[in-house]
């Protein structure tokens, strides 16, 4: 197939492109490098079935080539990024989503939106199921991302209902693996880099808040399975194994041999206290569930960070 991927130089986008290229598809990557990195493309950018366009998808992109699939992953996705880039985050999820939907409509291609578990906010329903409408603060500091993705989902469904675009929507839960930026504010790379530098791991609140961590290769398998499925509405893709931040910190310190005591700080405003996906839909309709154990995945990720030290101060 011929496939267009926005956010191709990002953490998830680069892994998706790498997988699609390896499967033999012809892939066109888009990115403006606000948060993406050129080095994320290095393992496959010279392959003959991959091409790249540097472009801000908030601006229309005339596209006359035939396409079979459009994956829309472009967006700042970590707290540091979307708080530093509030307008860019909202615009890419509004204008950028519209422009990618227009390309899909023009090319009669199937459209895939990378949404997020953040649409559930600080959930009152646990674990989170796709039918849950969420508990989001629409004017809080995280709202530029949460509400941006909620709008993107609404726009995607409007294109499906009123303009006959075939769509798929994934709600991504916490994901980790190689190519994450050390200073992007997400807990796994932050903890790993603090531990590798023999520094205290920064734990917010009492550390009993939970997340569910999915290794990146499992997530990408879920993406492709969902894109090729018949599911139109949102579908959770994530690992339902829930763990506290204290548990995560202890595991990372164990595998890095870091013995420095933790540093505790106040919990940020609107930070969700629990996060765990109900993946019944993905299991039933996609035959998908995570394959990589946390122990295996976290050691692979630590090894990658050890071999790819980041110059950023942690």
Short mmCIF file of C-alpha atoms in Angstrom, two decimals:
data_model
loop_
_atom_site.label_atom_id
_atom_site.label_comp_id
_atom_site.label_asym_id
_atom_site.label_seq_id
_atom_site.Cartn_x
_atom_site.Cartn_y
_atom_site.Cartn_z
CA UNK A 1 0.00 0.00 0.00
CA UNK A 2 0.91 3.67 -0.27
CA UNK A 3 0.79 5.23 3.19
CA UNK A 4 1.13 8.80 4.50
CA UNK A 5 2.27 9.27 8.12
CA UNK A 6 2.24 12.64 9.90
CA UNK A 7 4.53 13.03 12.90
CA UNK A 8 6.91 10.60 11.22
CA UNK A 9 10.01 11.81 13.08
CA UNK A 10 8.45 11.48 16.52
CA UNK A 11 8.78 8.64 19.00
CA UNK A 12 5.72 6.69 17.85
CA UNK A 13 5.70 7.96 14.27
CA UNK A 14 9.22 6.75 13.57
CA UNK A 15 8.49 3.28 14.96
CA UNK A 16 5.33 3.09 12.85
CA UNK A 17 7.17 4.15 9.69
CA UNK A 18 9.96 1.67 10.38
CA UNK A 19 7.43 -1.18 10.73
CA UNK A 20 5.45 -0.20 7.60
CA UNK A 21 8.63 0.17 5.53
CA UNK A 22 9.83 -3.24 6.73
CA UNK A 23 6.49 -4.73 5.65
CA UNK A 24 7.15 -3.47 2.12
CA UNK A 25 4.68 -0.58 1.97
CA UNK A 26 5.53 2.68 0.25
CA UNK A 27 5.64 5.24 3.06
CA UNK A 28 5.69 9.04 2.91
CA UNK A 29 6.61 10.71 6.20
CA UNK A 30 5.61 14.23 7.23
CA UNK A 31 7.09 16.25 10.11
CA UNK A 32 8.07 19.83 10.94
CA UNK A 33 10.54 18.79 13.71
CA UNK A 34 8.94 20.83 16.48
CA UNK A 35 9.28 17.78 18.72
CA UNK A 36 10.41 15.14 16.21
CA UNK A 37 14.08 14.40 15.57
CA UNK A 38 15.91 13.61 12.34
CA UNK A 39 17.88 10.83 14.03
CA UNK A 40 14.65 8.92 14.61
CA UNK A 41 14.49 8.36 10.84
CA UNK A 42 18.05 7.07 10.48
CA UNK A 43 17.32 3.34 10.46
CA UNK A 44 15.01 3.50 7.44
CA UNK A 45 15.29 6.91 5.72
CA UNK A 46 17.55 5.53 2.97
CA UNK A 47 15.15 2.70 2.10
CA UNK A 48 13.77 3.07 -1.45
CA UNK A 49 10.17 2.71 -0.25
CA UNK A 50 10.42 5.66 2.17
CA UNK A 51 10.29 9.35 1.33
CA UNK A 52 10.02 12.40 3.54
CA UNK A 53 8.43 15.85 3.32
CA UNK A 54 9.26 18.51 5.89
CA UNK A 55 5.97 20.31 6.39
CA UNK A 56 3.77 21.90 9.06
CA UNK A 57 0.44 20.13 8.59
CA UNK A 58 -1.41 23.06 10.14
CA UNK A 59 -0.96 24.48 6.64
CA UNK A 60 -2.73 22.77 3.73
CA UNK A 61 -0.63 20.31 1.74
CA UNK A 62 -1.69 19.84 -1.87
CA UNK A 63 -1.48 16.13 -2.42
CA UNK A 64 -2.13 14.54 -5.78
CA UNK A 65 -0.51 11.14 -5.28
CA UNK A 66 -2.75 8.10 -4.76
CA UNK A 67 -2.94 6.91 -1.17
CA UNK A 68 -4.41 3.89 0.59
CA UNK A 69 -3.86 4.86 4.22
CA UNK A 70 -3.30 8.07 6.22
CA UNK A 71 -1.92 7.82 9.76
CA UNK A 72 -2.18 11.11 11.67
CA UNK A 73 0.24 11.06 14.62
CA UNK A 74 1.50 14.66 14.55
CA UNK A 75 1.14 16.46 17.89
CA UNK A 76 3.23 17.38 20.91
CA UNK A 77 2.42 14.57 23.34
CA UNK A 78 4.37 15.08 26.55
CA UNK A 79 3.44 17.49 29.36
CA UNK A 80 6.58 19.60 28.92
CA UNK A 81 5.96 19.94 25.19
CA UNK A 82 2.27 20.78 25.20
CA UNK A 83 2.61 23.22 28.10
CA UNK A 84 5.51 24.96 26.31
CA UNK A 85 3.71 24.73 22.94
CA UNK A 86 0.04 25.30 23.80
CA UNK A 87 -1.05 26.91 20.55
CA UNK A 88 0.93 24.53 18.36
CA UNK A 89 -0.68 21.63 20.24
CA UNK A 90 -4.20 22.94 19.74
CA UNK A 91 -3.64 23.95 16.13
CA UNK A 92 -2.17 20.62 15.05
CA UNK A 93 -5.09 18.77 16.58
CA UNK A 94 -7.59 21.14 14.96
CA UNK A 95 -6.20 22.52 11.69
CA UNK A 96 -3.71 19.69 11.27
CA UNK A 97 -6.36 17.02 11.76
CA UNK A 98 -8.64 18.77 9.29
CA UNK A 99 -5.90 18.99 6.66
CA UNK A 100 -5.01 15.30 7.05
CA UNK A 101 -8.70 14.35 6.85
CA UNK A 102 -9.01 16.41 3.67
CA UNK A 103 -6.09 14.49 2.15
CA UNK A 104 -7.73 11.19 3.11
CA UNK A 105 -11.04 12.35 1.64
CA UNK A 106 -9.42 13.57 -1.59
CA UNK A 107 -7.46 10.33 -2.01
CA UNK A 108 -10.28 8.05 -0.80
CA UNK A 109 -7.84 6.71 1.78
CA UNK A 110 -8.58 5.22 5.20
CA UNK A 111 -7.77 7.68 8.00
CA UNK A 112 -6.21 6.84 11.40
CA UNK A 113 -6.23 9.29 14.30
CA UNK A 114 -3.76 8.87 17.14
CA UNK A 115 -5.81 10.03 20.11
CA UNK A 116 -4.98 9.49 23.76
CA UNK A 117 -6.12 8.15 27.10
CA UNK A 118 -5.92 11.79 28.24
CA UNK A 119 -9.44 12.21 26.81
CA UNK A 120 -10.57 10.34 29.95
CA UNK A 121 -8.97 13.02 32.17
CA UNK A 122 -8.75 12.06 35.85
CA UNK A 123 -11.17 9.16 35.46
CA UNK A 124 -14.04 8.22 37.74
CA UNK A 125 -14.40 4.91 35.87
CA UNK A 126 -11.62 2.37 36.34
CA UNK A 127 -10.34 0.72 34.23
CA UNK A 128 -11.24 3.06 31.40
CA UNK A 129 -13.52 1.69 28.69
CA UNK A 130 -14.17 3.38 25.34
CA UNK A 131 -17.77 4.24 26.23
CA UNK A 132 -16.63 6.39 29.20
CA UNK A 133 -16.96 10.12 28.41
CA UNK A 134 -14.20 11.18 30.76
CA UNK A 135 -13.55 13.74 33.50
CA UNK A 136 -11.53 16.54 31.90
CA UNK A 137 -10.90 20.07 33.13
CA UNK A 138 -11.52 22.10 29.94
CA UNK A 139 -9.57 25.15 31.18
CA UNK A 140 -6.77 23.50 33.15
CA UNK A 141 -3.07 23.49 32.18
CA UNK A 142 -3.42 20.11 30.45
CA UNK A 143 -6.51 21.13 28.51
CA UNK A 144 -4.64 22.23 25.39
CA UNK A 145 -3.77 18.56 24.83
CA UNK A 146 -6.81 16.85 26.37
CA UNK A 147 -9.35 19.06 24.63
CA UNK A 148 -7.28 19.20 21.45
CA UNK A 149 -7.52 15.42 21.15
CA UNK A 150 -11.22 15.39 22.09
CA UNK A 151 -11.86 17.91 19.31
CA UNK A 152 -9.77 15.83 16.88
CA UNK A 153 -11.91 12.78 17.68
CA UNK A 154 -15.12 14.78 17.14
CA UNK A 155 -13.84 16.16 13.82
CA UNK A 156 -12.76 12.70 12.69
CA UNK A 157 -16.20 11.26 13.41
CA UNK A 158 -17.86 14.20 11.63
CA UNK A 159 -15.83 13.46 8.50
CA UNK A 160 -16.91 9.84 8.79
CA UNK A 161 -20.61 10.61 9.27
CA UNK A 162 -21.01 13.48 6.84
CA UNK A 163 -18.21 13.10 4.30
CA UNK A 164 -17.96 9.31 4.12
CA UNK A 165 -14.30 9.05 5.16
CA UNK A 166 -13.35 5.63 6.53
CA UNK A 167 -11.79 6.34 9.92
CA UNK A 168 -10.06 4.60 12.82
CA UNK A 169 -9.36 6.18 16.23
CA UNK A 170 -6.84 4.80 18.71
CA UNK A 171 -6.72 5.93 22.33
CA UNK A 172 -3.11 5.46 23.35
CA UNK A 173 -2.15 4.68 26.94
CA UNK A 174 1.32 5.26 28.39
CA UNK A 175 3.94 3.89 26.02
CA UNK A 176 7.71 3.62 26.41
CA UNK A 177 10.73 2.39 24.50
CA UNK A 178 13.73 3.51 22.44
CA UNK A 179 13.71 6.99 20.82
CA UNK A 180 11.96 8.79 23.65
CA UNK A 181 13.61 12.11 24.49
CA UNK A 182 15.30 12.19 27.87
CA UNK A 183 13.86 15.59 28.75
CA UNK A 184 10.34 15.24 27.34
CA UNK A 185 8.77 15.15 30.79
CA UNK A 186 7.34 11.65 30.62
CA UNK A 187 8.04 9.48 33.58
CA UNK A 188 9.93 6.54 32.03
CA UNK A 189 12.69 8.51 30.25
CA UNK A 190 12.92 10.92 33.18
CA UNK A 191 13.39 8.11 35.70
CA UNK A 192 15.84 6.21 33.49
CA UNK A 193 18.07 9.20 32.86
CA UNK A 194 18.02 10.26 36.49
CA UNK A 195 18.96 6.71 37.48
CA UNK A 196 21.71 6.36 34.88
CA UNK A 197 23.20 9.59 36.20
CA UNK A 198 22.95 8.31 39.79
CA UNK A 199 20.47 11.04 40.74
CA UNK A 200 17.33 10.85 42.88
CA UNK A 201 14.21 9.88 40.96
CA UNK A 202 11.63 12.68 41.12
CA UNK A 203 8.32 11.33 42.40
CA UNK A 204 5.28 13.59 42.44
CA UNK A 205 2.77 13.29 45.26
CA UNK A 206 3.01 10.13 47.34
CA UNK A 207 3.96 7.97 44.35
CA UNK A 208 0.84 5.82 44.66
CA UNK A 209 -0.77 7.18 41.50
CA UNK A 210 -0.83 4.54 38.77
CA UNK A 211 -0.11 4.19 35.07
CA UNK A 212 -0.14 1.22 32.71
CA UNK A 213 2.94 0.98 30.50
CA UNK A 214 2.96 -0.57 27.01
CA UNK A 215 6.19 -1.30 25.13
CA UNK A 216 6.35 0.53 21.81
CA UNK A 217 6.52 -2.53 19.54
CA UNK A 218 3.27 -3.84 21.03
CA UNK A 219 1.60 -0.49 20.51
CA UNK A 220 2.63 -0.34 16.85
CA UNK A 221 1.22 -3.84 16.29
CA UNK A 222 -2.03 -2.56 17.78
CA UNK A 223 -2.02 0.47 15.47
CA UNK A 224 -1.73 -1.64 12.36
CA UNK A 225 -4.27 -4.19 13.54
CA UNK A 226 -6.76 -1.39 14.24
CA UNK A 227 -6.14 0.34 10.91
CA UNK A 228 -6.86 -2.91 9.06
CA UNK A 229 -9.93 -3.73 11.17
CA UNK A 230 -13.57 -2.71 10.75
CA UNK A 231 -13.74 -0.72 14.02
CA UNK A 232 -14.84 2.87 13.41
CA UNK A 233 -15.18 4.23 16.94
CA UNK A 234 -12.35 4.71 19.44
CA UNK A 235 -10.32 1.70 20.55
CA UNK A 236 -8.02 1.55 23.58
CA UNK A 237 -4.53 0.25 22.89
CA UNK A 238 -2.31 -0.15 25.94
CA UNK A 239 -1.04 -2.58 28.52
CA UNK A 240 -3.57 -3.21 31.32
CA UNK A 241 -0.84 -4.10 33.84
CA UNK A 242 -1.17 -1.24 36.33
CA UNK A 243 1.71 -0.13 38.56
CA UNK A 244 2.39 2.76 40.94
CA UNK A 245 5.06 5.35 40.35
CA UNK A 246 6.91 3.97 43.38
CA UNK A 247 6.91 0.50 41.81
CA UNK A 248 8.20 1.95 38.54
CA UNK A 249 10.94 3.86 40.33
CA UNK A 250 12.06 0.81 42.27
CA UNK A 251 12.23 -1.30 39.09
CA UNK A 252 14.30 1.28 37.23
CA UNK A 253 16.66 1.75 40.17
CA UNK A 254 17.06 -2.02 40.37
CA UNK A 255 18.02 -2.42 36.70
CA UNK A 256 20.32 0.62 36.71
CA UNK A 257 21.84 -0.13 40.13
CA UNK A 258 20.96 3.35 41.35
CA UNK A 259 20.80 3.54 45.16
CA UNK A 260 20.13 7.27 45.57
CA UNK A 261 16.93 7.95 47.59
CA UNK A 262 13.89 9.35 45.77
CA UNK A 263 13.02 13.06 45.74
CA UNK A 264 9.34 13.85 46.37
CA UNK A 265 7.56 16.90 44.93
CA UNK A 266 3.93 18.11 44.95
CA UNK A 267 1.55 16.49 42.46
CA UNK A 268 0.96 18.74 39.40
CA UNK A 269 -2.52 20.21 38.88
CA UNK A 270 -5.00 17.86 37.15
CA UNK A 271 -2.51 15.00 37.03
CA UNK A 272 -4.59 11.79 36.78
CA UNK A 273 -4.36 9.56 39.84
CA UNK A 274 -5.20 6.31 38.05
CA UNK A 275 -4.83 5.14 34.48
CA UNK A 276 -5.54 1.66 33.16
CA UNK A 277 -7.09 0.60 29.86
CA UNK A 278 -9.90 -1.85 29.42
CA UNK A 279 -8.69 -3.63 26.26
CA UNK A 280 -11.62 -6.02 25.82
CA UNK A 281 -12.52 -4.45 22.47
CA UNK A 282 -8.98 -4.83 21.10
CA UNK A 283 -8.76 -8.39 22.36
CA UNK A 284 -12.09 -9.40 20.86
CA UNK A 285 -12.05 -7.51 17.55
CA UNK A 286 -8.33 -7.29 16.79
CA UNK A 287 -6.98 -10.37 18.53
CA UNK A 288 -4.46 -7.98 20.06
CA UNK A 289 -2.87 -7.85 23.47
CA UNK A 290 0.62 -6.91 24.68
CA UNK A 291 3.39 -9.47 24.21
CA UNK A 292 6.44 -7.77 25.74
CA UNK A 293 6.73 -8.07 29.52
CA UNK A 294 7.46 -4.96 31.56
CA UNK A 295 10.74 -6.46 32.79
CA UNK A 296 11.93 -7.15 29.25
CA UNK A 297 10.71 -3.86 27.84
CA UNK A 298 12.16 -1.67 30.57
CA UNK A 299 15.57 -3.36 30.30
CA UNK A 300 15.57 -2.85 26.51
CA UNK A 301 14.71 0.81 27.06
CA UNK A 302 17.40 1.30 29.70
CA UNK A 303 19.95 -0.30 27.36
CA UNK A 304 18.93 2.09 24.57
CA UNK A 305 19.30 5.15 26.81
CA UNK A 306 22.63 3.85 28.07
CA UNK A 307 23.87 3.59 24.46
CA UNK A 308 22.29 6.89 23.39
CA UNK A 309 23.10 9.40 26.14
CA UNK A 310 21.19 12.64 25.94
CA UNK A 311 22.93 15.96 26.45
CA UNK A 312 19.91 17.40 28.25
CA UNK A 313 20.17 18.05 31.95
CA UNK A 314 17.90 15.82 34.03
#
